[in-house]
Amino acid sequence: MRIDEPRRDGTPRTYLMCPPAYFAVTYAINPWMRPDEPADPGLAMRQWTRLRETYLRLGHTVHTIEPHPELPDMVFAANGATVIDGTVLGVRFRHPERAAEADAYMDWFRTHGWASVHEPRFVNEGEGDILLAGDTVLAGYGFRSDEAAAGELAAVFGRRVVSLRLVDPRYYHLDTALSVLDSSTAMYYPAAFDDAGRAALSSVFAELIEAKDEDAEVLGLNAVSDGRHVVLAEQATALSRQLAARGFEPVPVDMSELRKAGGGAKCCTLELRA
Ligand code: ARG
């Protein structure tokens, strides 16, 4: 096998996850959700457990938050907050079905020693729409988070914010269409963005990997990178090959059951940046 590029360097990370004990598709707030096609909670739990074990095997630390019986989407911890440099910005959900998750996650931060915790003014669905690339905060809007949340992000985190409009309802959260691999590298699905968004991404990232339709459609971009290992949907085979050719190490996981709610590995994972 030919190695096209040298191996990338990764760093150990700390994540927050929520076991899918009450996972179900009982309402539809994105095009993936079909309440008439129920999900298998046992399989969802096995897939989630394997994801958690994968992070531990890669040397990461995983904290867990208690799930709530009335909040079937609480497994999607990425939507619980945004945490940069020890500062926590809470979330505010677009849809009432998920509204109560905001306080559940806020309580976790307040009771686990996080001193700088901010209540949001605008709708923002946490790391679902807010991604960090080096010193730049990327803020997705169009379906869930408010465009106006960008000003709040700049104030709370003291960093440059680049807003990105999402235009395809299947890719309703930024983390379904864009994955930050390291401070200068990302993979993305170009058709999920408008011209201005694609131009902005080209200016933020020195290196951009384009995902094909079939890899985006299995939520292959909903991936978690530590700078070297990229944990992503095992069905995204072409994307895995692209990553390997660039010196990353793809780590495939099967998240098919969680995908019935519109989520993958990244949605189940909130990075806690101390
Ligand atoms: N069913 C959830 C919703 O529509 C899925 C959230 C996926 N999370 C994410 N970070 N993309 O809100």
Short mmCIF file of C-alpha atoms and ligand atoms in Angstrom, two decimals:
data_model
loop_
_atom_site.label_atom_id
_atom_site.label_comp_id
_atom_site.label_asym_id
_atom_site.label_seq_id
_atom_site.Cartn_x
_atom_site.Cartn_y
_atom_site.Cartn_z
CA MET A 1 0.00 0.00 0.00
CA ARG A 2 1.28 3.43 -0.90
CA ILE A 3 1.30 6.05 1.84
CA ASP A 4 0.46 9.33 0.11
CA GLU A 5 1.05 11.58 3.10
CA PRO A 6 2.81 11.22 6.43
CA ARG A 7 0.73 10.33 9.47
CA ARG A 8 -1.04 13.18 11.22
CA ASP A 9 -0.57 13.95 14.91
CA GLY A 10 -3.51 13.51 17.26
CA THR A 11 -4.10 14.67 20.83
CA PRO A 12 -6.15 13.06 23.62
CA ARG A 13 -9.58 14.61 24.04
CA THR A 14 -12.30 14.73 26.67
CA TYR A 15 -15.89 14.04 25.64
CA LEU A 16 -19.35 14.10 27.20
CA MET A 17 -21.83 11.45 26.10
CA CYS A 18 -25.38 10.46 27.08
CA PRO A 19 -26.41 6.79 26.92
CA PRO A 20 -29.47 6.22 24.67
CA ALA A 21 -31.48 4.52 27.43
CA TYR A 22 -34.68 6.24 26.28
CA PHE A 23 -33.79 6.66 22.62
CA ALA A 24 -36.80 6.53 20.27
CA VAL A 25 -38.09 8.25 17.15
CA THR A 26 -41.43 9.55 18.39
CA TYR A 27 -41.55 12.90 16.56
CA ALA A 28 -40.08 14.27 13.32
CA ILE A 29 -38.04 17.48 13.47
CA ASN A 30 -35.69 16.63 10.60
CA PRO A 31 -36.15 14.67 7.34
CA TRP A 32 -34.37 11.57 8.70
CA MET A 33 -36.94 10.95 11.44
CA ARG A 34 -39.83 8.57 10.63
CA PRO A 35 -41.93 7.84 13.71
CA ASP A 36 -43.76 5.15 11.69
CA GLU A 37 -40.44 3.25 11.40
CA PRO A 38 -39.43 2.70 15.02
CA ALA A 39 -35.81 2.41 16.07
CA ASP A 40 -34.43 -0.56 18.02
CA PRO A 41 -33.35 0.77 21.45
CA GLY A 42 -31.20 -2.28 22.21
CA LEU A 43 -29.24 -1.92 19.00
CA ALA A 44 -28.89 1.84 19.53
CA MET A 45 -27.39 1.14 22.97
CA ARG A 46 -24.94 -1.44 21.57
CA GLN A 47 -23.80 0.97 18.84
CA TRP A 48 -23.44 3.80 21.34
CA THR A 49 -21.49 1.57 23.75
CA ARG A 50 -19.11 0.59 20.97
CA LEU A 51 -18.59 4.27 20.11
CA ARG A 52 -17.73 5.03 23.74
CA GLU A 53 -15.34 2.06 23.88
CA THR A 54 -13.73 3.26 20.66
CA TYR A 55 -12.93 6.64 22.24
CA LEU A 56 -11.47 4.94 25.33
CA ARG A 57 -9.34 2.65 23.15
CA LEU A 58 -8.00 5.71 21.31
CA GLY A 59 -6.92 7.18 24.65
CA HIS A 60 -9.70 9.74 25.14
CA THR A 61 -11.61 10.49 28.35
CA VAL A 62 -15.39 10.07 28.31
CA HIS A 63 -17.79 11.53 30.86
CA THR A 64 -21.46 10.61 30.81
CA ILE A 65 -24.62 12.50 31.67
CA GLU A 66 -27.77 10.84 33.00
CA PRO A 67 -30.42 10.35 30.28
CA HIS A 68 -34.00 11.50 30.85
CA PRO A 69 -37.05 9.30 30.08
CA GLU A 70 -38.95 12.14 28.41
CA LEU A 71 -36.07 13.28 26.19
CA PRO A 72 -35.45 10.64 23.49
CA ASP A 73 -32.95 12.84 21.58
CA MET A 74 -30.80 13.55 24.64
CA VAL A 75 -28.29 10.98 23.34
CA PHE A 76 -27.18 13.71 20.90
CA ALA A 77 -24.81 15.34 23.39
CA ALA A 78 -23.24 17.58 20.74
CA ASN A 79 -26.40 19.66 21.04
CA GLY A 80 -25.94 20.11 24.80
CA ALA A 81 -23.48 23.02 24.85
CA THR A 82 -20.40 24.57 23.28
CA VAL A 83 -17.24 24.38 25.40
CA ILE A 84 -14.07 26.28 24.47
CA ASP A 85 -11.18 27.11 26.82
CA GLY A 86 -13.24 26.05 29.82
CA THR A 87 -16.04 28.46 28.95
CA VAL A 88 -19.47 26.89 28.49
CA LEU A 89 -22.23 28.41 26.38
CA GLY A 90 -25.54 26.67 27.00
CA VAL A 91 -28.06 25.90 24.30
CA ARG A 92 -31.55 26.93 23.32
CA PHE A 93 -33.41 24.59 20.98
CA ARG A 94 -35.50 25.52 17.96
CA HIS A 95 -38.12 22.82 18.60
CA PRO A 96 -40.14 22.43 21.82
CA GLU A 97 -39.61 18.64 21.74
CA ARG A 98 -35.98 19.15 22.74
CA ALA A 99 -36.28 22.35 24.82
CA ALA A 100 -35.89 20.66 28.23
CA GLU A 101 -32.52 19.16 27.26
CA ALA A 102 -30.97 22.62 27.62
CA ASP A 103 -31.42 22.70 31.42
CA ALA A 104 -30.37 19.08 31.82
CA TYR A 105 -27.02 19.85 30.20
CA MET A 106 -26.68 23.21 32.02
CA ASP A 107 -27.17 21.40 35.34
CA TRP A 108 -24.45 18.91 34.46
CA PHE A 109 -21.92 21.70 33.86
CA ARG A 110 -22.95 23.60 37.00
CA THR A 111 -22.59 20.50 39.19
CA HIS A 112 -19.34 19.26 37.63
CA GLY A 113 -17.03 22.15 38.45
CA TRP A 114 -17.38 24.33 35.35
CA ALA A 115 -17.17 27.90 36.66
CA SER A 116 -17.76 29.92 33.51
CA VAL A 117 -21.25 28.89 32.32
CA HIS A 118 -23.32 31.23 30.13
CA GLU A 119 -27.05 31.13 29.39
CA PRO A 120 -27.73 31.78 25.69
CA ARG A 121 -29.99 34.58 24.46
CA PHE A 122 -30.48 33.27 20.94
CA VAL A 123 -31.36 29.86 19.59
CA ASN A 124 -28.17 27.82 19.26
CA GLU A 125 -28.01 24.03 19.16
CA GLY A 126 -24.50 23.72 20.54
CA GLU A 127 -21.81 21.84 18.70
CA GLY A 128 -24.46 20.63 16.26
CA ASP A 129 -24.10 24.03 14.59
CA ILE A 130 -20.97 25.45 16.22
CA LEU A 131 -17.55 24.06 15.33
CA LEU A 132 -14.07 25.20 16.30
CA ALA A 133 -11.30 25.41 13.71
CA GLY A 134 -8.10 26.68 15.31
CA ASP A 135 -8.97 30.16 16.56
CA THR A 136 -12.07 30.47 14.42
CA VAL A 137 -15.59 29.57 15.48
CA LEU A 138 -17.79 28.33 12.62
CA ALA A 139 -21.50 28.99 13.14
CA GLY A 140 -24.09 27.18 11.02
CA TYR A 141 -27.59 28.61 10.64
CA GLY A 142 -30.61 28.27 8.38
CA PHE A 143 -32.52 25.38 9.97
CA ARG A 144 -31.84 25.36 13.72
CA SER A 145 -29.50 27.93 15.24
CA ASP A 146 -30.23 31.65 14.79
CA GLU A 147 -27.89 33.65 12.58
CA ALA A 148 -27.85 36.21 15.41
CA ALA A 149 -26.17 33.69 17.72
CA ALA A 150 -22.89 34.59 15.96
CA GLY A 151 -22.54 37.86 17.91
CA GLU A 152 -23.12 36.04 21.16
CA LEU A 153 -20.47 33.46 20.28
CA ALA A 154 -17.94 36.19 19.53
CA ALA A 155 -18.67 37.90 22.85
CA VAL A 156 -18.62 34.74 24.99
CA PHE A 157 -15.58 33.06 23.41
CA GLY A 158 -13.65 36.15 22.25
CA ARG A 159 -12.87 34.65 18.86
CA ARG A 160 -13.57 35.38 15.24
CA VAL A 161 -16.89 33.86 14.13
CA VAL A 162 -17.57 32.79 10.54
CA SER A 163 -21.26 32.24 9.77
CA LEU A 164 -22.25 29.52 7.32
CA ARG A 165 -25.75 29.21 5.85
CA LEU A 166 -27.06 25.68 5.46
CA VAL A 167 -29.33 25.17 2.45
CA ASP A 168 -30.22 21.43 2.30
CA PRO A 169 -32.77 20.27 4.91
CA ARG A 170 -31.14 16.83 5.15
CA TYR A 171 -28.04 18.59 6.50
CA TYR A 172 -29.89 20.69 9.06
CA HIS A 173 -27.00 20.92 11.52
CA LEU A 174 -23.53 22.12 10.52
CA ASP A 175 -21.96 18.92 11.88
CA THR A 176 -23.88 16.82 9.36
CA ALA A 177 -22.21 18.66 6.45
CA LEU A 178 -18.79 19.68 7.76
CA SER A 179 -16.19 17.96 9.90
CA VAL A 180 -13.16 19.81 11.24
CA LEU A 181 -10.22 17.37 11.10
CA ASP A 182 -7.57 19.77 12.45
CA SER A 183 -7.05 23.54 12.56
CA SER A 184 -6.36 23.76 8.81
CA THR A 185 -8.15 20.70 7.40
CA ALA A 186 -11.84 19.84 7.02
CA MET A 187 -14.10 17.56 5.03
CA TYR A 188 -17.48 18.80 3.83
CA TYR A 189 -20.43 18.35 1.50
CA PRO A 190 -20.33 21.37 -0.86
CA ALA A 191 -24.03 21.19 -1.85
CA ALA A 192 -25.10 21.77 1.76
CA PHE A 193 -23.71 25.35 1.60
CA ASP A 194 -24.34 28.44 -0.53
CA ASP A 195 -21.65 30.17 -2.62
CA ALA A 196 -20.68 32.50 0.23
CA GLY A 197 -20.35 29.53 2.60
CA ARG A 198 -18.15 27.58 0.21
CA ALA A 199 -15.96 30.65 -0.28
CA ALA A 200 -15.70 31.18 3.48
CA LEU A 201 -14.69 27.55 4.02
CA SER A 202 -11.96 27.86 1.37
CA SER A 203 -10.54 30.85 3.22
CA VAL A 204 -10.63 29.19 6.66
CA PHE A 205 -9.14 25.82 5.65
CA ALA A 206 -5.91 25.27 3.72
CA GLU A 207 -7.06 21.75 2.88
CA LEU A 208 -10.66 20.73 2.13
CA ILE A 209 -11.83 17.19 1.39
CA GLU A 210 -15.07 17.01 -0.61
CA ALA A 211 -17.52 14.27 0.31
CA LYS A 212 -19.56 12.58 -2.41
CA ASP A 213 -23.36 12.29 -2.17
CA GLU A 214 -23.26 8.66 -1.01
CA ASP A 215 -20.88 9.43 1.87
CA ALA A 216 -22.86 12.49 2.99
CA GLU A 217 -26.10 10.47 2.80
CA VAL A 218 -24.89 7.98 5.42
CA LEU A 219 -23.90 10.95 7.64
CA GLY A 220 -20.23 10.21 7.00
CA LEU A 221 -19.41 13.84 7.74
CA ASN A 222 -20.80 13.51 11.24
CA ALA A 223 -17.32 12.46 12.31
CA VAL A 224 -15.07 13.02 15.32
CA SER A 225 -11.38 13.79 14.72
CA ASP A 226 -8.60 13.98 17.31
CA GLY A 227 -6.25 15.32 14.65
CA ARG A 228 -5.22 11.85 13.53
CA HIS A 229 -8.00 9.29 14.10
CA VAL A 230 -11.31 10.10 12.45
CA VAL A 231 -14.25 8.17 13.91
CA LEU A 232 -16.94 8.01 11.23
CA ALA A 233 -19.80 5.93 9.80
CA GLU A 234 -18.50 2.62 8.48
CA GLN A 235 -20.84 3.01 5.49
CA ALA A 236 -18.84 6.07 4.32
CA THR A 237 -16.26 3.90 2.57
CA ALA A 238 -15.05 6.32 -0.10
CA LEU A 239 -14.61 9.06 2.49
CA SER A 240 -12.54 6.67 4.64
CA ARG A 241 -10.27 6.05 1.66
CA GLN A 242 -9.90 9.80 1.04
CA LEU A 243 -8.96 10.29 4.69
CA ALA A 244 -6.40 7.49 4.64
CA ALA A 245 -4.81 8.92 1.49
CA ARG A 246 -4.31 12.21 3.37
CA GLY A 247 -2.57 10.61 6.33
CA PHE A 248 -5.57 10.36 8.67
CA GLU A 249 -6.58 7.09 10.26
CA PRO A 250 -10.27 6.35 9.66
CA VAL A 251 -11.96 4.50 12.53
CA PRO A 252 -15.26 3.11 11.23
CA VAL A 253 -18.27 2.69 13.55
CA ASP A 254 -21.83 1.61 12.80
CA MET A 255 -24.33 4.23 13.97
CA SER A 256 -27.20 3.08 11.72
CA GLU A 257 -29.79 3.05 14.50
CA LEU A 258 -29.00 6.57 15.70
CA ARG A 259 -29.11 7.72 12.07
CA LYS A 260 -32.87 7.03 12.14
CA ALA A 261 -33.06 10.19 14.28
CA GLY A 262 -30.68 12.08 11.99
CA GLY A 263 -27.52 11.63 14.06
CA GLY A 264 -24.14 9.91 13.86
CA ALA A 265 -20.96 9.62 15.90
CA LYS A 266 -20.34 13.37 16.21
CA CYS A 267 -23.91 14.10 17.28
CA CYS A 268 -23.45 11.65 20.18
CA THR A 269 -20.27 13.42 21.31
CA LEU A 270 -19.64 16.80 22.94
CA GLU A 271 -16.02 17.85 23.21
CA LEU A 272 -15.11 19.40 26.56
CA ARG A 273 -12.22 21.79 25.90
CA ALA A 274 -10.79 22.65 29.31
N1 ARG B 1 -33.12 14.14 16.23
C1 ARG B 1 -32.15 15.13 16.56
C2 ARG B 1 -32.63 16.49 16.06
O1 ARG B 1 -33.19 16.56 15.02
C3 ARG B 1 -30.83 14.78 15.97
C4 ARG B 1 -29.73 15.68 16.41
C5 ARG B 1 -28.42 15.36 15.77
N2 ARG B 1 -27.38 16.11 16.36
C6 ARG B 1 -26.40 16.74 15.71
N3 ARG B 1 -25.43 17.27 16.38
N4 ARG B 1 -26.42 16.88 14.41
O2 ARG B 1 -32.43 17.51 16.70
#
